[in-house]
mmCIF file of C-alpha atoms in Angstrom:
data_model
loop_
_atom_site.group_PDB
_atom_site.id
_atom_site.type_symbol
_atom_site.label_atom_id
_atom_site.label_comp_id
_atom_site.label_asym_id
_atom_site.label_seq_id
_atom_site.Cartn_x
_atom_site.Cartn_y
_atom_site.Cartn_z
ATOM 1 C CA GLN A 203 108.072 -89.801 104.080
ATOM 2 C CA VAL A 204 106.011 -88.623 107.038
ATOM 3 C CA GLN A 205 106.075 -89.281 110.775
ATOM 4 C CA PRO A 206 102.612 -89.077 112.320
ATOM 5 C CA VAL A 207 102.457 -88.043 115.976
ATOM 6 C CA GLU A 208 99.324 -88.599 118.049
ATOM 7 C CA SER A 209 98.053 -86.647 121.034
ATOM 8 C CA GLY A 210 94.895 -86.298 123.087
ATOM 9 C CA GLY A 211 94.539 -89.682 124.733
ATOM 10 C CA GLY A 212 93.643 -90.118 128.377
ATOM 11 C CA LEU A 213 91.164 -91.421 130.917
ATOM 12 C CA VAL A 214 87.459 -90.715 130.453
ATOM 13 C CA LYS A 215 84.263 -92.010 132.035
ATOM 14 C CA PRO A 216 81.697 -94.006 130.052
ATOM 15 C CA GLY A 217 79.540 -91.674 128.009
ATOM 16 C CA GLY A 218 82.290 -89.081 127.857
ATOM 17 C CA SER A 219 84.217 -87.636 124.912
ATOM 18 C CA LEU A 220 87.808 -87.312 123.780
ATOM 19 C CA ARG A 221 89.453 -85.705 120.791
ATOM 20 C CA LEU A 222 92.573 -87.270 119.327
ATOM 21 C CA SER A 223 94.871 -85.362 117.010
ATOM 22 C CA CYS A 224 97.510 -86.554 114.599
ATOM 23 C CA THR A 225 100.042 -84.222 113.096
ATOM 24 C CA ALA A 226 103.193 -84.418 111.035
ATOM 25 C CA SER A 227 105.821 -81.808 110.341
ATOM 26 C CA GLU A 228 105.930 -82.714 106.647
ATOM 27 C CA ARG A 229 103.564 -80.673 104.492
ATOM 28 C CA THR A 230 103.087 -83.721 102.267
ATOM 29 C CA PHE A 231 101.067 -85.294 105.103
ATOM 30 C CA SER A 232 97.962 -83.573 103.754
ATOM 31 C CA SER A 233 98.224 -85.443 100.470
ATOM 32 C CA TYR A 234 98.181 -88.867 102.153
ATOM 33 C CA ALA A 235 95.045 -90.724 103.046
ATOM 34 C CA ALA A 236 95.031 -90.899 106.835
ATOM 35 C CA GLY A 237 93.288 -92.994 109.391
ATOM 36 C CA TRP A 238 92.991 -94.256 112.928
ATOM 37 C CA PHE A 239 93.401 -97.800 114.175
ATOM 38 C CA ARG A 240 93.269 -99.195 117.671
ATOM 39 C CA ARG A 241 94.526 -102.193 119.601
ATOM 40 C CA ALA A 242 92.758 -103.312 122.724
ATOM 41 C CA PRO A 243 94.496 -105.539 125.292
ATOM 42 C CA GLY A 244 94.702 -109.089 123.994
ATOM 43 C CA LYS A 245 93.264 -108.186 120.598
ATOM 44 C CA GLU A 246 94.594 -107.474 117.152
ATOM 45 C CA ARG A 247 94.858 -103.970 115.768
ATOM 46 C CA GLU A 248 91.609 -102.930 114.105
ATOM 47 C CA PHE A 249 90.466 -100.201 111.752
ATOM 48 C CA VAL A 250 88.542 -97.279 113.259
ATOM 49 C CA ALA A 251 88.205 -94.545 110.628
ATOM 50 C CA SER A 252 89.924 -93.046 107.590
ATOM 51 C CA ILE A 253 89.804 -89.914 105.454
ATOM 52 C CA THR A 254 90.978 -89.033 101.961
ATOM 53 C CA GLY A 255 93.963 -86.830 101.276
ATOM 54 C CA THR A 256 93.239 -83.211 100.497
ATOM 55 C CA ASP A 257 95.072 -83.315 97.170
ATOM 56 C CA VAL A 258 93.241 -86.313 95.816
ATOM 57 C CA ARG A 259 89.655 -85.145 95.607
ATOM 58 C CA THR A 260 87.652 -81.965 95.882
ATOM 59 C CA THR A 261 85.163 -83.819 98.075
ATOM 60 C CA THR A 262 86.464 -85.316 101.289
ATOM 61 C CA GLU A 263 85.406 -88.898 101.912
ATOM 62 C CA THR A 264 85.390 -90.644 105.240
ATOM 63 C CA TYR A 265 85.035 -94.272 106.274
ATOM 64 C CA TYR A 266 84.212 -95.833 109.624
ATOM 65 C CA ALA A 267 84.160 -99.174 111.327
ATOM 66 C CA ASP A 268 80.618 -100.253 112.176
ATOM 67 C CA SER A 269 81.449 -100.221 115.884
ATOM 68 C CA VAL A 270 82.106 -96.457 115.894
ATOM 69 C CA LYS A 271 79.638 -95.142 113.294
ATOM 70 C CA GLY A 272 77.526 -92.349 114.711
ATOM 71 C CA ARG A 273 79.885 -91.837 117.658
ATOM 72 C CA PHE A 274 83.266 -91.027 116.106
ATOM 73 C CA THR A 275 84.070 -88.337 113.521
ATOM 74 C CA ILE A 276 87.306 -88.081 111.572
ATOM 75 C CA SER A 277 88.321 -84.764 110.014
ATOM 76 C CA ARG A 278 91.299 -82.896 108.594
ATOM 77 C CA ASP A 279 92.526 -79.411 109.389
ATOM 78 C CA SER A 280 94.755 -78.514 106.464
ATOM 79 C CA ALA A 281 95.894 -75.249 108.018
ATOM 80 C CA LYS A 282 97.250 -77.137 111.035
ATOM 81 C CA ASN A 283 98.303 -80.192 109.031
ATOM 82 C CA THR A 284 96.378 -82.438 111.381
ATOM 83 C CA VAL A 285 93.857 -85.265 111.309
ATOM 84 C CA ASN A 286 91.444 -85.365 114.221
ATOM 85 C CA LEU A 287 89.249 -88.060 115.684
ATOM 86 C CA GLN A 288 86.347 -86.798 117.773
ATOM 87 C CA MET A 289 85.080 -89.629 119.966
ATOM 88 C CA ASN A 290 81.715 -89.280 121.692
ATOM 89 C CA ASN A 291 79.630 -91.563 123.884
ATOM 90 C CA LEU A 292 82.651 -93.650 124.742
ATOM 91 C CA THR A 293 82.265 -97.094 126.273
ATOM 92 C CA PRO A 294 84.747 -99.395 128.028
ATOM 93 C CA ASP A 295 84.978 -101.355 124.749
ATOM 94 C CA ASP A 296 86.696 -98.320 123.217
ATOM 95 C CA THR A 297 89.632 -98.719 125.592
ATOM 96 C CA ALA A 298 92.723 -99.247 123.461
ATOM 97 C CA VAL A 299 95.912 -97.745 122.149
ATOM 98 C CA TYR A 300 94.949 -95.580 119.184
ATOM 99 C CA TYR A 301 97.317 -95.274 116.248
ATOM 100 C CA CYS A 302 97.392 -92.708 113.481
ATOM 101 C CA ALA A 303 98.308 -94.008 110.039
ATOM 102 C CA ALA A 304 99.043 -92.610 106.603
ATOM 103 C CA THR A 305 99.081 -94.241 103.190
ATOM 104 C CA VAL A 306 99.413 -93.449 99.510
ATOM 105 C CA TYR A 307 96.611 -95.930 98.839
ATOM 106 C CA PRO A 308 92.910 -94.954 98.897
ATOM 107 C CA ALA A 309 91.452 -94.196 102.307
ATOM 108 C CA GLN A 310 88.832 -96.875 101.835
ATOM 109 C CA ALA A 311 91.570 -99.508 101.608
ATOM 110 C CA MET A 312 92.494 -98.867 105.240
ATOM 111 C CA GLY A 313 89.293 -100.585 106.252
ATOM 112 C CA VAL A 314 90.331 -103.714 104.405
ATOM 113 C CA THR A 315 93.927 -104.342 105.406
ATOM 114 C CA THR A 316 96.701 -102.761 107.473
ATOM 115 C CA GLU A 317 99.264 -103.930 104.918
ATOM 116 C CA ILE A 318 98.711 -100.818 102.821
ATOM 117 C CA VAL A 319 99.660 -98.477 105.659
ATOM 118 C CA ASP A 320 102.936 -96.736 104.886
ATOM 119 C CA TYR A 321 103.469 -94.823 108.136
ATOM 120 C CA TRP A 322 102.378 -95.390 111.723
ATOM 121 C CA GLY A 323 102.379 -93.127 114.737
ATOM 122 C CA GLN A 324 103.592 -94.315 118.118
ATOM 123 C CA GLY A 325 100.093 -94.578 119.580
ATOM 124 C CA THR A 326 98.166 -92.877 122.363
ATOM 125 C CA GLN A 327 96.303 -94.626 125.180
ATOM 126 C CA VAL A 328 92.559 -94.157 125.573
ATOM 127 C CA THR A 329 90.990 -95.623 128.709
ATOM 128 C CA VAL A 330 87.253 -95.569 129.315
ATOM 129 C CA SER A 331 86.447 -96.442 132.901
ATOM 130 C CA SER A 332 84.288 -95.272 135.776
#
């Protein structure tokens, strides 16, 4: 069992950047596939990006929603036991609460359904506004 904890949210102007981090005290966190989801006001939670666990493959694989491809980058820092989401060229449509998630299922499955998510963080607010 892991408890993801997000940090790094805040207020940024359109075109700006933010870096979200997700960490867990449990060392087993690195073996889980991890990802980021978001929920904008009045909308359902949606997939943003996911990354494979470090124990599963020798090659890390990442997956992105079409709306963030080319702007967002997900990565893992095994030494710090964290999963990061670098967000560039932000727009007001990116305003949402961002949630970190972990699962024993393949990372690619996170882009299909939230039902396979085993653990959720509490969320961090990202607001893009001038």
